[in-house]
Short mmCIF file of C-alpha atoms in Angstrom, two decimals:
data_model
loop_
_atom_site.label_atom_id
_atom_site.label_comp_id
_atom_site.label_asym_id
_atom_site.label_seq_id
_atom_site.Cartn_x
_atom_site.Cartn_y
_atom_site.Cartn_z
CA MET A 245 33.68 79.44 -55.47
CA GLU A 246 34.54 81.01 -52.14
CA ASP A 247 31.61 81.62 -49.87
CA SER A 248 30.91 85.31 -49.26
CA SER A 249 29.45 84.86 -45.78
CA PRO A 250 31.42 86.05 -42.71
CA ARG A 251 34.15 83.55 -41.89
CA ALA A 252 34.28 84.11 -38.16
CA ASP A 253 31.86 84.68 -35.34
CA ALA A 254 32.19 87.22 -32.53
CA ALA A 255 34.62 84.97 -30.66
CA GLY A 256 36.89 84.86 -33.69
CA THR A 257 36.50 81.11 -34.30
CA ASP A 258 36.20 79.63 -37.77
CA TRP A 259 32.45 79.17 -38.32
CA ARG A 260 33.05 76.27 -40.73
CA ARG A 261 35.16 74.12 -38.42
CA GLY A 262 32.25 72.72 -36.39
CA PRO A 263 30.08 71.71 -39.38
CA LEU A 264 33.10 70.27 -41.15
CA LEU A 265 33.99 68.12 -38.15
CA ARG A 266 30.40 66.92 -37.83
CA LEU A 267 30.30 66.12 -41.53
CA GLY A 268 33.57 64.24 -41.11
CA GLY A 269 31.96 62.26 -38.30
CA VAL A 270 29.08 61.33 -40.58
CA ALA A 271 31.58 60.22 -43.24
CA VAL A 272 33.36 58.03 -40.67
CA LEU A 273 30.05 56.40 -39.70
CA LEU A 274 29.22 55.78 -43.35
CA PHE A 275 32.66 54.27 -43.89
CA ALA A 276 32.13 51.99 -40.89
CA GLY A 277 28.87 50.72 -42.39
CA LEU A 278 30.42 50.28 -45.81
CA LEU A 279 33.38 48.46 -44.27
CA VAL A 280 31.11 46.01 -42.44
CA TYR A 281 29.17 45.30 -45.63
CA SER A 282 32.37 44.93 -47.66
CA GLN A 283 33.67 42.26 -45.26
CA THR A 284 30.44 40.27 -45.05
CA LEU A 285 28.01 40.44 -47.96
CA ALA A 286 29.82 42.33 -50.73
CA PHE A 287 30.41 40.03 -53.68
CA ALA A 288 30.15 39.99 -57.46
CA TRP A 289 31.11 37.05 -59.62
CA ASP A 290 32.91 39.28 -62.11
CA GLU A 291 35.30 40.67 -59.51
CA GLY A 292 37.05 37.31 -59.72
CA PHE A 293 38.90 38.16 -62.93
CA HIS A 294 39.85 41.60 -61.56
CA LEU A 295 41.33 40.10 -58.39
CA LEU A 296 43.03 37.34 -60.35
CA ALA A 297 44.58 39.97 -62.62
CA ALA A 298 45.96 41.81 -59.58
CA GLN A 299 47.33 38.55 -58.20
CA LEU A 300 49.01 37.75 -61.50
CA ILE A 301 50.51 41.26 -61.70
CA LYS A 302 51.86 40.81 -58.18
CA ALA A 303 53.47 37.57 -59.39
CA GLY A 304 55.24 39.45 -62.19
CA LYS A 305 52.81 38.89 -65.07
CA LYS A 306 51.85 41.68 -67.47
CA PRO A 307 48.24 42.32 -68.49
CA TYR A 308 47.54 41.87 -72.21
CA LEU A 309 51.01 40.45 -72.86
CA ASP A 310 50.74 37.46 -70.49
CA PHE A 311 46.99 37.14 -70.02
CA CYS A 312 43.71 38.46 -71.39
CA PHE A 313 42.30 41.39 -69.41
CA PRO A 314 39.92 43.62 -71.42
CA GLN A 315 40.03 46.55 -68.99
CA THR A 316 42.28 49.53 -68.48
CA PRO A 317 44.78 48.32 -65.89
CA LEU A 318 45.33 50.99 -63.22
CA ASN A 319 42.91 49.52 -60.65
CA ALA A 320 44.49 46.08 -61.08
CA TYR A 321 47.96 47.57 -60.52
CA LEU A 322 46.77 49.40 -57.40
CA ASN A 323 45.14 46.25 -56.05
CA ALA A 324 48.36 44.32 -56.73
CA ALA A 325 50.32 46.92 -54.73
CA TRP A 326 47.71 46.69 -51.96
CA MET A 327 48.13 42.90 -51.92
CA ARG A 328 51.85 43.31 -51.43
CA LEU A 329 51.12 45.18 -48.22
CA PHE A 330 48.19 43.17 -46.85
CA GLY A 331 48.29 39.78 -48.55
CA GLU A 332 46.48 38.20 -51.48
CA GLY A 333 42.99 38.21 -50.00
CA TRP A 334 39.77 39.85 -51.03
CA ARG A 335 39.10 41.47 -47.65
CA ALA A 336 41.82 44.12 -47.83
CA VAL A 337 40.80 45.02 -51.39
CA HIS A 338 37.17 45.38 -50.29
CA ALA A 339 38.20 47.58 -47.37
CA LEU A 340 40.06 49.89 -49.74
CA ALA A 341 37.04 50.07 -52.05
CA ALA A 342 34.79 50.98 -49.09
CA PHE A 343 37.19 53.81 -48.23
CA TRP A 344 37.04 55.18 -51.79
CA VAL A 345 33.23 55.26 -51.64
CA ALA A 346 33.15 57.02 -48.26
CA ALA A 347 35.77 59.53 -49.43
CA ALA A 348 33.77 60.31 -52.57
CA ALA A 349 30.64 60.86 -50.48
CA PHE A 350 32.52 63.19 -48.13
CA LEU A 351 34.02 65.26 -50.97
CA MET A 352 30.65 65.75 -52.63
CA ALA A 353 28.94 66.52 -49.32
CA ASP A 354 31.63 69.10 -48.54
CA PHE A 355 30.94 70.72 -51.91
CA ILE A 356 27.29 71.14 -50.90
CA ARG A 357 28.35 72.45 -47.48
CA THR A 358 30.32 75.29 -49.05
CA ARG A 359 27.92 76.17 -51.87
CA LEU A 360 24.39 76.52 -50.48
CA PRO A 361 23.69 80.19 -49.71
CA LEU A 362 21.68 79.73 -46.47
CA PRO A 363 23.94 78.78 -43.53
CA GLY A 364 21.16 76.85 -41.78
CA TRP A 365 20.81 74.48 -44.73
CA ARG A 366 24.48 73.70 -45.25
CA LEU A 367 25.03 70.89 -42.76
CA PRO A 368 21.63 69.13 -43.23
CA ALA A 369 21.98 69.29 -47.00
CA ALA A 370 25.59 68.08 -46.84
CA VAL A 371 24.63 65.12 -44.64
CA GLY A 372 21.78 64.32 -47.03
CA ALA A 373 24.22 64.38 -49.96
CA ALA A 374 26.69 62.09 -48.16
CA VAL A 375 23.96 59.56 -47.39
CA ALA A 376 22.47 59.79 -50.90
CA VAL A 377 25.87 58.86 -52.36
CA ALA A 378 27.25 56.37 -49.84
CA MET A 379 23.95 54.54 -49.19
CA ASN A 380 22.77 54.31 -52.77
CA SER A 381 22.00 50.63 -53.32
CA GLN A 382 24.09 50.22 -56.47
CA VAL A 383 26.99 52.09 -54.88
CA VAL A 384 26.93 49.86 -51.80
CA LEU A 385 26.48 46.58 -53.70
CA PHE A 386 29.16 47.24 -56.31
CA GLY A 387 31.30 50.09 -55.04
CA THR A 388 32.66 47.97 -52.18
CA ILE A 389 34.04 45.09 -54.28
CA GLY A 390 37.29 44.42 -56.11
CA GLN A 391 36.23 46.05 -59.38
CA ALA A 392 36.99 49.67 -60.23
CA TYR A 393 33.65 51.27 -59.30
CA GLY A 394 34.75 52.54 -55.89
CA ILE A 395 37.99 54.14 -57.02
CA CYS A 396 36.28 55.65 -60.09
CA LEU A 397 33.69 57.28 -57.83
CA PHE A 398 36.42 58.88 -55.75
CA LEU A 399 38.59 59.94 -58.68
CA THR A 400 35.76 61.51 -60.68
CA VAL A 401 34.50 63.47 -57.67
CA ALA A 402 38.04 64.56 -56.79
CA ALA A 403 38.58 65.68 -60.40
CA PHE A 404 35.32 67.65 -60.22
CA ARG A 405 36.46 69.45 -57.06
CA MET A 406 39.95 70.12 -58.48
CA ALA A 407 38.48 71.56 -61.69
CA ILE A 408 36.30 73.96 -59.72
CA TRP A 409 39.24 75.18 -57.67
CA SER A 410 41.45 75.50 -60.75
CA VAL A 411 39.38 78.20 -62.47
CA ARG A 412 39.97 80.57 -59.54
CA ARG A 413 43.75 80.13 -59.43
CA LYS A 414 46.32 81.61 -61.81
CA GLY A 415 48.63 78.63 -62.02
CA ALA A 416 48.06 75.39 -63.90
CA LEU A 417 48.83 73.06 -60.98
CA LEU A 418 45.22 72.47 -59.94
CA ALA A 419 44.17 71.92 -63.55
CA ALA A 420 46.95 69.36 -63.86
CA ALA A 421 45.73 67.68 -60.66
CA ALA A 422 42.20 67.54 -62.10
CA GLY A 423 43.66 65.95 -65.21
CA VAL A 424 45.53 63.35 -63.16
CA MET A 425 42.34 62.41 -61.30
CA ALA A 426 40.19 62.26 -64.44
CA GLY A 427 42.86 60.33 -66.32
CA ALA A 428 43.31 57.89 -63.44
CA ALA A 429 39.56 57.24 -63.42
CA ALA A 430 39.60 56.39 -67.13
CA ALA A 431 42.78 54.33 -66.64
CA SER A 432 40.88 52.34 -64.01
CA SER A 433 37.73 51.92 -66.10
CA LEU A 434 36.76 53.38 -69.47
CA LEU A 435 33.22 53.76 -68.12
CA SER A 436 34.44 57.05 -66.61
CA ALA A 437 36.13 58.28 -69.80
CA PRO A 438 33.65 61.17 -70.49
CA VAL A 439 34.71 62.96 -67.30
CA ALA A 440 38.00 64.30 -68.68
CA PRO A 441 36.65 66.04 -71.83
CA VAL A 442 33.74 67.60 -69.90
CA LEU A 443 36.08 68.98 -67.23
CA ILE A 444 38.61 70.48 -69.60
CA LEU A 445 35.90 72.18 -71.66
CA TRP A 446 34.38 73.61 -68.51
CA ILE A 447 37.76 74.87 -67.27
CA LEU A 448 38.42 76.61 -70.61
CA ILE A 449 34.97 78.22 -70.69
CA CYS A 450 34.73 79.24 -67.02
CA ASN A 451 38.35 80.17 -66.30
CA ARG A 452 38.59 83.41 -64.28
CA ALA A 453 42.30 83.65 -63.49
CA GLY A 454 45.48 82.74 -65.32
CA ARG A 455 46.04 81.60 -68.88
CA ARG A 456 43.60 79.10 -70.36
CA TRP A 457 46.20 77.44 -72.57
CA ASP A 458 48.51 76.80 -69.63
CA LYS A 459 45.67 75.05 -67.85
CA LEU A 460 44.80 73.10 -70.98
CA ALA A 461 48.38 71.88 -71.25
CA GLY A 462 48.50 71.07 -67.54
CA PHE A 463 45.23 69.15 -67.64
CA LEU A 464 46.18 67.13 -70.72
CA GLY A 465 49.62 66.36 -69.32
CA GLY A 466 48.12 65.26 -66.02
CA ALA A 467 45.48 63.11 -67.74
CA ALA A 468 48.19 61.33 -69.74
CA LEU A 469 50.25 60.31 -66.70
CA PRO A 470 48.01 57.44 -65.51
CA PHE A 471 48.18 55.91 -69.00
CA LEU A 472 51.96 55.51 -68.97
CA PRO A 473 51.67 51.79 -68.05
CA VAL A 474 49.38 51.31 -71.07
CA VAL A 475 51.90 53.10 -73.30
CA SER A 476 54.68 50.85 -72.01
CA LEU A 477 52.61 47.74 -72.63
CA TYR A 478 51.64 49.00 -76.09
CA ARG A 479 55.28 49.38 -77.06
CA GLN A 480 55.85 45.74 -76.11
CA GLY A 481 52.69 44.33 -77.67
CA PRO A 482 50.55 46.77 -79.67
CA ARG A 483 48.17 44.13 -81.05
CA GLN A 484 47.45 42.68 -77.61
CA VAL A 485 46.78 46.10 -76.08
CA LEU A 486 44.47 47.19 -78.90
CA PHE A 487 42.55 43.91 -78.70
CA ASN A 488 41.97 44.09 -74.95
CA ILE A 489 41.17 47.78 -74.56
CA ILE A 490 39.42 48.60 -77.84
CA GLN A 491 38.54 45.66 -80.06
CA TYR A 492 37.08 43.44 -77.36
CA GLN A 493 34.84 46.26 -76.10
CA LEU A 494 33.66 47.22 -79.59
CA TYR A 495 33.20 43.83 -81.22
CA TYR A 496 33.28 40.94 -78.75
CA ARG A 497 31.41 41.86 -75.54
CA ARG A 498 28.08 40.52 -76.78
CA VAL A 499 29.34 37.43 -78.63
CA LYS A 500 26.88 34.51 -78.20
CA TRP A 501 24.58 36.63 -76.05
CA ASP A 502 21.19 36.73 -77.75
CA GLY A 503 19.61 38.57 -74.83
CA ALA A 504 21.92 41.61 -74.89
CA THR A 505 19.25 43.96 -76.28
CA GLY A 506 16.73 42.79 -73.70
CA GLN A 507 19.34 43.39 -71.03
CA ASP A 508 19.78 46.96 -72.27
CA ILE A 509 16.04 47.64 -72.20
CA SER A 510 15.69 46.17 -68.72
CA THR A 511 18.56 48.26 -67.42
CA LEU A 512 17.41 51.53 -68.96
CA THR A 513 13.91 51.13 -67.50
CA SER A 514 14.96 49.81 -64.08
CA TRP A 515 14.73 53.29 -62.51
CA ILE A 516 10.93 52.97 -62.69
CA ASP A 517 11.03 50.36 -59.90
CA SER A 518 13.63 52.18 -57.79
CA ALA A 519 12.52 54.59 -55.08
CA GLN A 520 16.09 55.83 -54.80
CA GLY A 521 16.43 56.38 -58.52
CA LEU A 522 13.05 58.08 -58.89
CA SER A 523 13.52 60.38 -55.92
CA LEU A 524 17.03 61.46 -56.90
CA GLY A 525 16.03 61.89 -60.54
CA LEU A 526 12.92 63.95 -59.82
CA LEU A 527 14.69 66.11 -57.26
CA ALA A 528 17.55 66.65 -59.72
CA VAL A 529 15.07 67.85 -62.36
CA VAL A 530 13.57 70.25 -59.83
CA GLY A 531 17.08 71.38 -58.92
CA VAL A 532 18.00 72.13 -62.53
CA TRP A 533 14.76 74.05 -63.06
CA PHE A 534 15.39 76.08 -59.90
CA LEU A 535 18.97 76.88 -60.95
CA VAL A 536 17.92 78.03 -64.40
CA ARG A 537 14.69 79.89 -63.58
CA ARG A 538 14.38 80.83 -59.93
CA SER A 539 17.61 80.71 -57.97
CA GLY A 540 18.98 84.19 -58.64
CA TRP A 541 22.41 82.84 -57.66
CA GLU A 542 25.50 84.42 -59.15
CA ARG A 543 26.76 82.98 -62.42
CA GLU A 544 29.89 81.39 -60.96
CA ARG A 545 27.94 79.47 -58.32
CA LYS A 546 25.43 78.17 -60.84
CA ALA A 547 28.20 77.17 -63.26
CA GLU A 548 29.59 74.73 -60.71
CA PHE A 549 26.21 72.98 -60.38
CA TYR A 550 25.83 72.99 -64.15
CA LEU A 551 29.16 71.18 -64.33
CA ALA A 552 27.75 68.41 -62.13
CA GLY A 553 24.78 68.17 -64.48
CA CYS A 554 26.99 68.02 -67.56
CA LEU A 555 29.07 65.22 -66.01
CA ALA A 556 25.93 63.24 -65.16
CA LEU A 557 24.59 63.74 -68.68
CA ALA A 558 27.84 62.77 -70.41
CA LEU A 559 28.31 59.67 -68.25
CA GLY A 560 24.68 58.69 -68.69
CA LEU A 561 24.85 58.93 -72.47
CA GLU A 562 27.99 56.80 -72.63
CA LEU A 563 26.66 54.16 -70.24
CA ALA A 564 23.29 54.02 -72.01
CA THR A 565 25.00 53.24 -75.32
CA ALA A 566 27.19 50.46 -73.92
CA HIS A 567 25.92 47.18 -75.34
CA PRO A 568 25.10 45.40 -73.16
CA THR A 569 24.74 47.82 -70.27
CA PHE A 570 24.02 47.11 -66.60
CA GLU A 571 22.43 48.96 -63.69
CA ARG A 572 25.67 48.98 -61.73
CA TYR A 573 27.39 51.05 -64.43
CA PHE A 574 25.13 53.98 -63.60
CA LEU A 575 26.39 54.26 -60.04
CA LEU A 576 29.06 56.56 -61.49
CA LEU A 577 26.32 59.17 -62.02
CA VAL A 578 25.14 59.11 -58.40
CA PRO A 579 27.43 61.83 -56.89
CA PHE A 580 26.62 64.32 -59.63
CA VAL A 581 22.89 63.61 -59.70
CA ALA A 582 22.86 63.83 -55.90
CA VAL A 583 24.30 67.38 -56.03
CA LEU A 584 21.42 68.54 -58.22
CA ALA A 585 18.93 66.58 -56.13
CA ILE A 586 20.06 68.42 -53.00
CA VAL A 587 19.44 71.72 -54.78
CA GLY A 588 15.97 70.44 -55.65
CA LEU A 589 15.42 69.40 -52.04
CA PHE A 590 16.54 72.87 -50.92
CA TYR A 591 14.01 74.54 -53.22
CA ALA A 592 11.17 72.13 -52.46
CA GLY A 593 11.79 72.38 -48.72
CA SER A 594 11.76 76.16 -48.86
CA ARG A 595 8.49 76.17 -50.83
CA LEU A 596 6.90 73.78 -48.33
CA ASP A 597 7.67 76.09 -45.39
CA PHE A 598 10.64 74.04 -44.18
CA GLY A 599 13.05 76.88 -44.85
CA ASP A 600 13.83 77.28 -41.15
CA ARG A 601 13.60 73.51 -40.44
CA PRO A 602 15.99 72.02 -43.02
CA TRP A 603 16.61 68.79 -41.13
CA ARG A 604 13.07 67.59 -41.88
CA PRO A 605 13.41 67.34 -45.67
CA ALA A 606 17.00 66.12 -45.25
CA LEU A 607 15.87 63.35 -42.90
CA PHE A 608 13.11 62.41 -45.34
CA LEU A 609 15.69 61.88 -48.09
CA ILE A 610 17.96 59.97 -45.70
CA LEU A 611 15.09 57.69 -44.62
CA LEU A 612 14.05 57.04 -48.22
CA THR A 613 17.64 56.21 -49.16
CA ALA A 614 18.06 53.89 -46.17
CA LEU A 615 14.84 52.02 -46.94
CA GLY A 616 15.88 51.57 -50.56
CA LEU A 617 19.25 50.19 -49.49
CA GLY A 618 17.66 47.85 -46.99
CA LYS A 619 15.33 46.51 -49.66
CA ALA A 620 18.22 45.93 -52.09
CA ILE A 621 20.31 44.09 -49.51
CA PHE A 622 17.33 41.96 -48.48
CA GLU A 623 16.59 40.98 -52.08
CA ASP A 624 20.27 40.07 -52.55
CA ARG A 625 20.42 37.93 -49.40
CA ASP A 626 20.43 34.54 -51.19
CA SER A 627 23.12 35.44 -53.71
CA TYR A 628 26.60 33.99 -53.67
CA SER A 629 29.06 35.36 -51.15
CA TRP A 630 32.80 35.00 -50.67
CA LYS A 631 32.03 32.59 -47.83
CA ASP A 632 30.32 30.25 -50.33
CA CYS A 633 33.21 30.53 -52.76
CA GLU A 634 35.74 29.81 -50.04
CA LYS A 635 33.92 26.56 -49.25
CA ILE A 636 34.14 25.57 -52.91
CA ALA A 637 37.82 26.58 -53.03
CA ARG A 638 38.57 24.42 -49.98
CA GLN A 639 36.90 21.45 -51.70
CA VAL A 640 38.97 22.08 -54.82
CA ASP A 641 42.16 22.21 -52.77
CA GLN A 642 41.30 18.97 -50.98
CA VAL A 643 40.81 16.95 -54.16
CA THR A 644 43.45 18.57 -56.42
CA PRO A 645 47.07 17.53 -55.84
CA PRO A 646 49.81 20.18 -55.86
CA GLY A 647 50.51 21.09 -59.47
CA GLY A 648 47.27 19.44 -60.61
CA SER A 649 45.45 21.07 -63.52
CA LEU A 650 42.14 22.80 -62.81
CA TRP A 651 39.29 24.16 -64.91
CA ALA A 652 37.35 26.73 -62.88
CA ASP A 653 36.20 30.32 -62.82
CA GLU A 654 38.77 33.00 -62.13
CA LEU A 655 37.85 33.55 -58.49
CA PHE A 656 38.76 29.92 -57.64
CA TYR A 657 42.22 30.34 -59.14
CA PHE A 658 42.48 33.48 -57.02
CA LEU A 659 41.32 31.79 -53.80
CA THR A 660 43.38 28.63 -54.23
CA ARG A 661 46.39 30.61 -55.52
CA ARG A 662 46.82 28.05 -58.27
CA PRO A 663 48.21 29.56 -61.49
CA PRO A 664 45.54 29.32 -64.18
CA PRO A 665 46.44 27.54 -67.42
CA ASP A 666 47.15 29.95 -70.27
CA GLY A 667 43.89 31.26 -71.69
CA MET A 668 41.88 30.60 -68.52
CA GLN A 669 42.38 34.02 -66.89
CA PHE A 670 39.24 35.56 -68.43
CA SER A 671 36.36 33.13 -68.87
CA TYR A 672 34.16 35.37 -71.06
CA ALA A 673 36.78 35.09 -73.81
CA HIS A 674 36.10 31.34 -74.13
CA ASP A 675 33.13 32.17 -76.37
CA LEU A 676 35.30 33.98 -78.93
CA GLU A 677 36.09 32.24 -82.20
CA LEU A 678 39.43 33.58 -83.33
CA PRO A 679 42.06 32.24 -85.74
CA ARG A 680 44.47 29.99 -83.89
CA ASP A 681 47.42 32.41 -84.09
CA GLN A 682 45.32 35.31 -82.76
CA ALA A 683 43.86 33.20 -79.97
CA ALA A 684 47.36 32.24 -78.85
CA LEU A 685 48.62 35.82 -79.10
CA PHE A 686 45.71 37.20 -77.07
CA HIS A 687 45.73 34.30 -74.56
CA VAL A 688 42.22 33.22 -75.49
CA LEU A 689 41.22 29.56 -75.14
CA PRO A 690 38.08 28.62 -77.11
CA VAL A 691 35.47 26.62 -75.23
CA ALA A 692 35.65 23.79 -77.78
CA THR A 693 39.33 23.35 -76.98
CA ILE A 694 38.55 23.28 -73.25
CA HIS A 695 35.91 20.60 -73.79
CA GLN A 696 38.31 18.46 -75.76
CA ARG A 697 40.95 18.83 -73.07
CA VAL A 698 38.43 17.70 -70.45
CA ARG A 699 37.63 14.61 -72.53
CA ASP A 700 41.35 13.91 -72.87
CA GLY A 701 41.89 14.10 -69.11
CA VAL A 702 44.01 17.24 -69.13
CA TYR A 703 42.09 18.70 -66.19
CA GLY A 704 42.15 16.59 -63.06
CA THR A 705 39.53 18.79 -61.37
CA VAL A 706 36.61 20.81 -62.70
CA ALA A 707 34.58 23.31 -60.67
CA ALA A 708 31.41 23.96 -62.68
CA CYS A 709 29.30 26.90 -61.50
CA TYR A 710 26.45 28.38 -63.54
CA GLU A 711 27.62 26.02 -66.29
CA SER A 712 24.74 23.57 -66.74
CA ASP A 713 24.92 23.78 -70.54
CA GLN A 714 28.68 23.19 -70.47
CA VAL A 715 28.23 20.24 -68.10
CA ASP A 716 25.70 18.69 -70.49
CA LYS A 717 27.94 19.21 -73.52
CA VAL A 718 30.97 17.58 -71.91
CA ASN A 719 29.06 15.03 -69.79
CA LEU A 720 31.26 15.66 -66.76
CA ALA A 721 29.39 13.19 -64.57
CA GLN A 722 30.65 10.30 -66.70
CA LEU A 723 34.16 11.65 -67.19
CA PHE A 724 34.95 11.94 -63.47
CA ARG A 725 34.57 9.41 -60.69
CA HIS A 726 33.67 11.81 -57.89
CA LYS A 727 31.71 14.99 -57.41
CA ALA A 728 30.62 17.27 -54.59
CA GLU A 729 27.85 19.88 -54.77
CA ILE A 730 28.19 23.16 -52.87
CA LYS A 731 25.39 25.65 -53.40
CA ASP A 732 25.00 25.93 -57.21
CA CYS A 733 28.51 24.67 -57.93
CA THR A 734 29.66 21.12 -58.56
CA VAL A 735 33.27 20.03 -58.13
CA TYR A 736 34.35 17.00 -60.20
CA TRP A 737 37.63 15.13 -59.68
CA GLU A 738 39.55 12.00 -60.58
CA TRP A 739 39.25 11.56 -64.32
CA ALA A 740 37.67 8.22 -65.22
CA GLY A 741 39.13 7.88 -68.72
CA LYS A 742 37.45 8.06 -72.10
#
């Protein structure tokens, strides 16, 4: 909603320009920090198959039809386009992801800047919101990599802002823009799918200008646009698309994973050990209580904060029921929980006589967030990095002749730019036991077939990482004449015969 405070001081200057520029400066500093982390420590093993998918798309391959990729494809297409501009490396993709995170933090901080009723609180609270989003440990660790977390953060926050603006305008253009953003988020990752239905319901209920049904049509039309590539792929291969986007997620994610339930329990209770999670959660509860019982704010202002709460609740319910689920999934809640937490901080600070000194509670939240991030990065210091994987990739390149066949994880195909054999583009699918015709159609290669091919000498080089059970089953040490160990990965080459 538009702020009702005077828009200009006695000199006639826009009173919001200075705070907005300072908030922009904070966002630039946060982006600089995120960029440094993205180019040095940011890494996740699973981003390998996302980056490989983008590389294959750039080479003219089609997801689902030419290789297994059980994700919605928009982020892979965008990364492929980015690679056309800046080369097939991980660094440019990480830089783009860092930008998405910083942009999401800025948009949500700007929302706080324009919605708190006390002018003295606006900038401190907005800076606190930006830091709470951009320096959240899960956001930093996983929002700056080649997976879709970063772009989904930006798109969901942008959709939230567009939806709020749309209810005050007569036309359907802003509602359509909100639909495009929400649809693009879901087309990048189905983890963000609840955002679209929550937003359209809120627009229909809270609309104050123009025709509701025009906005409904605009939103739905906009949300459908990002799925046009999926529609095109479905027309060419309906069974492959349904398998990758729906069937794999419903039936095959937890195949041969006996610890999936334990993983769920561990994830859903991990907030107990997180200072960031506890502080944001408790402040958000205080914020909701204040909004409902004590704020006295006008209905339209409160409705916008309620929307943030509804988005956090809907996303949380979906992510909690994913089986298995992971802590990093819940980073999508952070911007919306942070909004409510800032309201809670505003109320708590006012009650503790910091009403005229808002920077003190804001700095307390910033310090707590920074310490939590530092702890997370320190605990992750011995994990794999792209530098480690590049060493392994160089070893693979040295011992594998041009055109030689390779069995490795997806990120080594990506780094060496060696086309993976059919069925090797998504390693988690190796555990699936499908009829032979379905396995061929879906580009799935069962692990038993891979083992037999190794024994038959089909693969001249094997890079085995986190695969001790597979190494024991195939007895790689006796099948190959040479090996080199790099970190927790062993590269085998020169097949010795049966």
